[in-house]
Amino acid sequence: MLAFVGAMAFLGLWELGHYLTPASARKFFPSIGEVGSALYVLFAERNFLHDVSVSCWRIFVSFLAASAIAVPIGILMGSFGNIRALFNPTLTAWRYLPAASFIPLLLVWFGPTDQAKIALLFIGVIFFLISLVLDNTTAIQKEFVEAGLTMGASRRVILSGIVVPAALPAIFDSMRNMIAVSWTYLVIAEIVGAQDGIGAVMMRAGRFLNVDVIMAGIVTIGALGLLTDLIFRGICRALFPWNVERRS
């Protein structure tokens, strides 16, 4: 109920802002109805569904690739001090490099291709995800590991049977948060040389000052991000019901 009230308050402020804007400048701050109309035209007449599909494909391919590398590395760094000492200083430094600064380099390497866009989304996520998984792994209760050692379990058994299951719910939460970050990089990734995708549609609209189309793209990205978050939460509830009960 409170979420509904909050959403209505936001929409009300949006509509109020539109009508408080001078009439000569209202096209630069379109109303909810105008953005909804632009969204309808995009889907009904301009094959926007194809652009949405392409953007989703770029997001999920890059995120799955980043997760496939970041999760095992983060778990190993969180479990073994030597591996953490070897990689952590370098990976920490990489976190401070802005992903957008790699655009010229990626264009040189891959050209204006899908590989360049996916690589940018990959770079924007992987180093932060490694750091989060490392923190998730080191945060598990030491009593679990000590109990395993007391019972004579090997390192492999402790890692696979104690550390990974104990850290997985938190790791899944970190992945959910980082895919939200990946959505924020989408428009940056699709700015240069993109012929399709939500970001490319928004950039073309910007050249003709079609603000309603730009805002329709923003609304679409927000809706897709929210849907992704709900899917992650649903999977998390299905896989780790004890963690949901503990947090509630």
mmCIF file of C-alpha atoms in Angstrom:
data_model
loop_
_atom_site.group_PDB
_atom_site.id
_atom_site.type_symbol
_atom_site.label_atom_id
_atom_site.label_comp_id
_atom_site.label_asym_id
_atom_site.label_seq_id
_atom_site.Cartn_x
_atom_site.Cartn_y
_atom_site.Cartn_z
ATOM 1 C CA MET A 1 0.000 0.000 0.000
ATOM 2 C CA LEU A 2 2.787 2.411 0.945
ATOM 3 C CA ALA A 3 4.626 1.535 -2.268
ATOM 4 C CA PHE A 4 1.495 2.422 -4.262
ATOM 5 C CA VAL A 5 1.194 5.746 -2.423
ATOM 6 C CA GLY A 6 4.866 6.501 -3.109
ATOM 7 C CA ALA A 7 4.462 5.714 -6.827
ATOM 8 C CA MET A 8 1.343 7.911 -7.062
ATOM 9 C CA ALA A 9 3.186 10.761 -5.313
ATOM 10 C CA PHE A 10 6.040 10.518 -7.835
ATOM 11 C CA LEU A 11 3.643 10.539 -10.794
ATOM 12 C CA GLY A 12 1.746 13.444 -9.279
ATOM 13 C CA LEU A 13 4.949 15.492 -8.915
ATOM 14 C CA TRP A 14 5.876 14.640 -12.510
ATOM 15 C CA GLU A 15 2.501 15.848 -13.820
ATOM 16 C CA LEU A 16 2.627 18.949 -11.623
ATOM 17 C CA GLY A 17 6.124 19.768 -12.876
ATOM 18 C CA HIS A 18 4.869 19.538 -16.466
ATOM 19 C CA TYR A 19 2.018 22.004 -15.923
ATOM 20 C CA LEU A 20 4.207 24.400 -13.922
ATOM 21 C CA THR A 21 6.679 24.535 -16.801
ATOM 22 C CA PRO A 22 6.133 27.537 -19.121
ATOM 23 C CA ALA A 23 4.012 26.553 -22.129
ATOM 24 C CA SER A 24 6.823 27.371 -24.555
ATOM 25 C CA ALA A 25 9.113 24.827 -22.853
ATOM 26 C CA ARG A 26 6.624 22.046 -22.057
ATOM 27 C CA LYS A 27 7.780 19.909 -24.944
ATOM 28 C CA PHE A 28 11.063 19.541 -23.047
ATOM 29 C CA PHE A 29 9.186 18.252 -19.978
ATOM 30 C CA PRO A 30 6.390 16.098 -21.434
ATOM 31 C CA SER A 31 3.457 14.894 -19.369
ATOM 32 C CA ILE A 32 2.829 11.290 -18.367
ATOM 33 C CA GLY A 33 0.253 10.989 -21.143
ATOM 34 C CA GLU A 34 2.676 12.250 -23.802
ATOM 35 C CA VAL A 35 5.382 9.824 -22.687
ATOM 36 C CA GLY A 36 2.822 7.002 -22.647
ATOM 37 C CA SER A 37 1.752 7.954 -26.167
ATOM 38 C CA ALA A 38 5.397 7.976 -27.342
ATOM 39 C CA LEU A 39 5.844 4.553 -25.781
ATOM 40 C CA TYR A 40 2.790 3.224 -27.624
ATOM 41 C CA VAL A 41 4.065 4.570 -30.960
ATOM 42 C CA LEU A 42 7.497 3.035 -30.341
ATOM 43 C CA PHE A 43 6.074 -0.420 -29.734
ATOM 44 C CA ALA A 44 3.222 -0.262 -32.279
ATOM 45 C CA GLU A 45 4.968 1.413 -35.217
ATOM 46 C CA ARG A 46 8.755 1.461 -34.744
ATOM 47 C CA ASN A 47 9.607 -2.114 -33.789
ATOM 48 C CA PHE A 48 10.753 -1.039 -30.320
ATOM 49 C CA LEU A 49 10.309 -4.603 -29.058
ATOM 50 C CA HIS A 50 13.333 -5.584 -31.160
ATOM 51 C CA ASP A 51 15.423 -2.825 -29.529
ATOM 52 C CA VAL A 52 14.284 -3.936 -26.072
ATOM 53 C CA SER A 53 15.193 -7.553 -26.888
ATOM 54 C CA VAL A 54 18.659 -6.554 -28.122
ATOM 55 C CA SER A 55 19.340 -4.489 -24.984
ATOM 56 C CA CYS A 56 18.172 -7.335 -22.712
ATOM 57 C CA TRP A 57 20.412 -9.754 -24.583
ATOM 58 C CA ARG A 58 23.440 -7.486 -24.098
ATOM 59 C CA ILE A 59 22.680 -7.015 -20.410
ATOM 60 C CA PHE A 60 22.172 -10.687 -19.571
ATOM 61 C CA VAL A 61 25.054 -12.056 -21.675
ATOM 62 C CA SER A 62 27.520 -9.579 -20.162
ATOM 63 C CA PHE A 63 26.184 -10.141 -16.648
ATOM 64 C CA LEU A 64 26.306 -13.931 -16.896
ATOM 65 C CA ALA A 65 29.888 -13.746 -18.194
ATOM 66 C CA ALA A 66 30.899 -11.384 -15.376
ATOM 67 C CA SER A 67 29.202 -13.574 -12.758
ATOM 68 C CA ALA A 68 30.781 -16.767 -14.100
ATOM 69 C CA ILE A 69 34.211 -15.233 -13.460
ATOM 70 C CA ALA A 70 33.557 -13.004 -10.453
ATOM 71 C CA VAL A 71 31.752 -15.485 -8.189
ATOM 72 C CA PRO A 72 34.416 -18.238 -8.105
ATOM 73 C CA ILE A 73 37.244 -15.686 -7.871
ATOM 74 C CA GLY A 74 35.497 -13.846 -5.036
ATOM 75 C CA ILE A 75 34.823 -17.086 -3.146
ATOM 76 C CA LEU A 76 38.442 -18.234 -3.513
ATOM 77 C CA MET A 77 39.749 -14.820 -2.415
ATOM 78 C CA GLY A 78 37.423 -14.859 0.580
ATOM 79 C CA SER A 79 38.447 -18.390 1.546
ATOM 80 C CA PHE A 80 42.207 -18.336 1.053
ATOM 81 C CA GLY A 81 44.437 -15.557 2.362
ATOM 82 C CA ASN A 82 47.181 -16.163 -0.201
ATOM 83 C CA ILE A 83 44.812 -15.789 -3.158
ATOM 84 C CA ARG A 84 43.318 -12.660 -1.579
ATOM 85 C CA ALA A 85 46.797 -11.162 -1.067
ATOM 86 C CA LEU A 86 47.719 -11.987 -4.666
ATOM 87 C CA PHE A 87 44.712 -10.474 -6.437
ATOM 88 C CA ASN A 88 43.006 -8.017 -4.103
ATOM 89 C CA PRO A 89 45.329 -4.977 -4.546
ATOM 90 C CA THR A 90 45.108 -5.159 -8.343
ATOM 91 C CA LEU A 91 41.359 -5.793 -8.448
ATOM 92 C CA THR A 92 40.731 -3.015 -5.928
ATOM 93 C CA ALA A 93 42.589 -0.568 -8.174
ATOM 94 C CA TRP A 94 40.505 -1.652 -11.183
ATOM 95 C CA ARG A 95 37.311 -0.764 -9.333
ATOM 96 C CA TYR A 96 38.271 2.912 -9.475
ATOM 97 C CA LEU A 97 38.647 2.960 -13.259
ATOM 98 C CA PRO A 98 35.442 4.350 -14.824
ATOM 99 C CA ALA A 99 33.970 1.873 -17.306
ATOM 100 C CA ALA A 100 33.144 4.693 -19.748
ATOM 101 C CA SER A 101 36.862 5.488 -20.092
ATOM 102 C CA PHE A 102 37.286 2.123 -21.848
ATOM 103 C CA ILE A 103 34.992 3.102 -24.738
ATOM 104 C CA PRO A 104 37.768 4.403 -27.045
ATOM 105 C CA LEU A 105 39.890 1.328 -26.336
ATOM 106 C CA LEU A 106 37.004 -1.079 -26.915
ATOM 107 C CA LEU A 107 36.162 0.670 -30.195
ATOM 108 C CA VAL A 108 39.769 0.216 -31.333
ATOM 109 C CA TRP A 109 39.746 -3.448 -30.365
ATOM 110 C CA PHE A 110 36.247 -4.479 -31.483
ATOM 111 C CA GLY A 111 34.890 -1.588 -33.557
ATOM 112 C CA PRO A 112 31.247 -0.475 -33.151
ATOM 113 C CA THR A 113 30.099 -4.060 -32.609
ATOM 114 C CA ASP A 114 28.050 -5.944 -30.053
ATOM 115 C CA GLN A 115 31.289 -7.278 -28.565
ATOM 116 C CA ALA A 116 32.360 -3.736 -27.618
ATOM 117 C CA LYS A 117 29.032 -3.018 -25.919
ATOM 118 C CA ILE A 118 28.997 -6.323 -24.046
ATOM 119 C CA ALA A 119 32.626 -5.806 -23.004
ATOM 120 C CA LEU A 120 31.797 -2.376 -21.571
ATOM 121 C CA LEU A 121 28.869 -3.795 -19.573
ATOM 122 C CA PHE A 122 31.141 -6.633 -18.418
ATOM 123 C CA ILE A 123 33.849 -4.209 -17.216
ATOM 124 C CA GLY A 124 31.273 -2.092 -15.417
ATOM 125 C CA VAL A 125 30.193 -5.035 -13.261
ATOM 126 C CA ILE A 126 32.914 -7.608 -12.755
ATOM 127 C CA PHE A 127 35.354 -5.823 -10.428
ATOM 128 C CA PHE A 128 32.652 -4.603 -8.050
ATOM 129 C CA LEU A 129 31.018 -8.028 -8.056
ATOM 130 C CA ILE A 130 34.311 -9.729 -7.151
ATOM 131 C CA SER A 131 34.703 -7.360 -4.227
ATOM 132 C CA LEU A 132 31.131 -7.964 -3.024
ATOM 133 C CA VAL A 133 31.478 -11.758 -3.276
ATOM 134 C CA LEU A 134 34.761 -11.526 -1.359
ATOM 135 C CA ASP A 135 32.989 -9.619 1.421
ATOM 136 C CA ASN A 136 30.055 -12.072 1.372
ATOM 137 C CA THR A 137 32.443 -15.011 1.760
ATOM 138 C CA THR A 138 34.515 -13.532 4.575
ATOM 139 C CA ALA A 139 31.323 -12.560 6.419
ATOM 140 C CA ILE A 140 30.119 -16.119 7.025
ATOM 141 C CA GLN A 141 30.152 -17.266 10.633
ATOM 142 C CA LYS A 142 33.590 -18.612 11.594
ATOM 143 C CA GLU A 143 31.919 -21.191 13.845
ATOM 144 C CA PHE A 144 30.796 -23.096 10.746
ATOM 145 C CA VAL A 145 34.364 -23.439 9.473
ATOM 146 C CA GLU A 146 35.742 -24.225 12.932
ATOM 147 C CA ALA A 147 33.134 -26.959 13.379
ATOM 148 C CA GLY A 148 34.183 -28.483 10.058
ATOM 149 C CA LEU A 149 37.858 -28.372 11.011
ATOM 150 C CA THR A 150 37.076 -29.954 14.390
ATOM 151 C CA MET A 151 35.328 -32.818 12.602
ATOM 152 C CA GLY A 152 38.363 -33.347 10.380
ATOM 153 C CA ALA A 153 36.888 -32.072 7.109
ATOM 154 C CA SER A 154 39.322 -31.335 4.284
ATOM 155 C CA ARG A 155 39.705 -27.876 2.741
ATOM 156 C CA ARG A 156 37.757 -28.990 -0.317
ATOM 157 C CA VAL A 157 34.859 -30.210 1.816
ATOM 158 C CA ILE A 158 34.869 -27.059 3.943
ATOM 159 C CA LEU A 159 34.843 -24.884 0.812
ATOM 160 C CA SER A 160 32.163 -26.795 -1.087
ATOM 161 C CA GLY A 161 30.089 -28.020 1.861
ATOM 162 C CA ILE A 162 30.271 -25.115 4.307
ATOM 163 C CA VAL A 163 31.625 -21.853 2.861
ATOM 164 C CA VAL A 164 29.787 -21.830 -0.477
ATOM 165 C CA PRO A 165 26.317 -22.826 0.862
ATOM 166 C CA ALA A 166 26.641 -20.337 3.744
ATOM 167 C CA ALA A 167 27.681 -17.466 1.468
ATOM 168 C CA LEU A 168 25.363 -18.151 -1.492
ATOM 169 C CA PRO A 169 22.283 -16.193 -0.272
ATOM 170 C CA ALA A 170 24.385 -13.057 0.257
ATOM 171 C CA ILE A 171 26.191 -13.619 -3.052
ATOM 172 C CA PHE A 172 22.834 -13.840 -4.826
ATOM 173 C CA ASP A 173 21.814 -10.540 -3.224
ATOM 174 C CA SER A 174 25.063 -8.975 -4.461
ATOM 175 C CA MET A 175 24.363 -10.242 -7.978
ATOM 176 C CA ARG A 176 20.876 -8.717 -7.817
ATOM 177 C CA ASN A 177 22.335 -5.363 -6.845
ATOM 178 C CA MET A 178 25.023 -5.480 -9.510
ATOM 179 C CA ILE A 179 22.654 -6.280 -12.381
ATOM 180 C CA ALA A 180 20.891 -3.041 -11.417
ATOM 181 C CA VAL A 181 24.239 -1.290 -11.965
ATOM 182 C CA SER A 182 24.536 -3.048 -15.308
ATOM 183 C CA TRP A 183 21.232 -1.475 -16.433
ATOM 184 C CA THR A 184 22.635 1.962 -15.577
ATOM 185 C CA TYR A 185 25.501 1.384 -18.035
ATOM 186 C CA LEU A 186 23.203 0.365 -20.900
ATOM 187 C CA VAL A 187 22.757 3.784 -22.499
ATOM 188 C CA ILE A 188 26.509 4.494 -22.237
ATOM 189 C CA ALA A 189 27.242 1.175 -23.940
ATOM 190 C CA GLU A 190 24.776 1.910 -26.749
ATOM 191 C CA ILE A 191 25.782 5.519 -27.368
ATOM 192 C CA VAL A 192 28.543 4.877 -29.899
ATOM 193 C CA GLY A 193 27.876 3.173 -33.192
ATOM 194 C CA ALA A 194 24.731 1.328 -32.089
ATOM 195 C CA GLN A 195 22.025 0.778 -34.697
ATOM 196 C CA ASP A 196 19.627 -0.917 -32.303
ATOM 197 C CA GLY A 197 18.893 -1.105 -28.607
ATOM 198 C CA ILE A 198 17.071 1.212 -26.194
ATOM 199 C CA GLY A 199 20.094 3.505 -25.835
ATOM 200 C CA ALA A 200 20.421 3.892 -29.616
ATOM 201 C CA VAL A 201 16.733 4.855 -29.892
ATOM 202 C CA MET A 202 17.201 7.445 -27.135
ATOM 203 C CA MET A 203 20.297 8.923 -28.774
ATOM 204 C CA ARG A 204 18.538 9.267 -32.136
ATOM 205 C CA ALA A 205 15.597 10.943 -30.369
ATOM 206 C CA GLY A 206 18.034 13.364 -28.712
ATOM 207 C CA ARG A 207 19.250 14.627 -32.097
ATOM 208 C CA PHE A 208 15.680 15.737 -32.945
ATOM 209 C CA LEU A 209 14.820 16.972 -29.414
ATOM 210 C CA ASN A 210 12.138 14.294 -29.032
ATOM 211 C CA VAL A 211 12.177 14.416 -25.248
ATOM 212 C CA ASP A 212 9.029 12.283 -24.962
ATOM 213 C CA VAL A 213 10.839 9.413 -26.734
ATOM 214 C CA ILE A 214 13.920 9.867 -24.519
ATOM 215 C CA MET A 215 11.757 9.694 -21.399
ATOM 216 C CA ALA A 216 9.898 6.685 -22.823
ATOM 217 C CA GLY A 217 13.295 4.960 -23.119
ATOM 218 C CA ILE A 218 14.145 5.864 -19.517
ATOM 219 C CA VAL A 219 10.773 4.518 -18.337
ATOM 220 C CA THR A 220 11.375 1.306 -20.295
ATOM 221 C CA ILE A 221 14.822 0.793 -18.725
ATOM 222 C CA GLY A 222 13.345 1.459 -15.283
ATOM 223 C CA ALA A 223 10.546 -1.055 -15.868
ATOM 224 C CA LEU A 224 12.983 -3.699 -17.136
ATOM 225 C CA GLY A 225 15.284 -3.081 -14.172
ATOM 226 C CA LEU A 226 12.365 -3.462 -11.755
ATOM 227 C CA LEU A 227 11.248 -6.659 -13.503
ATOM 228 C CA THR A 228 14.794 -8.046 -13.269
ATOM 229 C CA ASP A 229 14.875 -7.240 -9.574
ATOM 230 C CA LEU A 230 11.554 -9.020 -8.990
ATOM 231 C CA ILE A 231 12.789 -12.085 -10.892
ATOM 232 C CA PHE A 232 15.978 -12.200 -8.790
ATOM 233 C CA ARG A 233 13.943 -11.858 -5.590
ATOM 234 C CA GLY A 234 11.628 -14.666 -6.699
ATOM 235 C CA ILE A 235 14.543 -16.977 -7.504
ATOM 236 C CA CYS A 236 16.180 -16.071 -4.186
ATOM 237 C CA ARG A 237 12.975 -16.962 -2.297
ATOM 238 C CA ALA A 238 12.767 -20.278 -4.132
ATOM 239 C CA LEU A 239 16.431 -21.224 -3.634
ATOM 240 C CA PHE A 240 17.027 -19.874 -0.124
ATOM 241 C CA PRO A 241 13.687 -19.772 1.755
ATOM 242 C CA TRP A 242 15.462 -19.968 5.120
ATOM 243 C CA ASN A 243 17.348 -16.755 4.339
ATOM 244 C CA VAL A 244 14.130 -14.889 3.475
ATOM 245 C CA GLU A 245 12.510 -16.051 6.730
ATOM 246 C CA ARG A 246 15.583 -15.009 8.707
ATOM 247 C CA ARG A 247 15.620 -11.509 7.182
ATOM 248 C CA SER A 248 11.898 -11.017 7.677
#
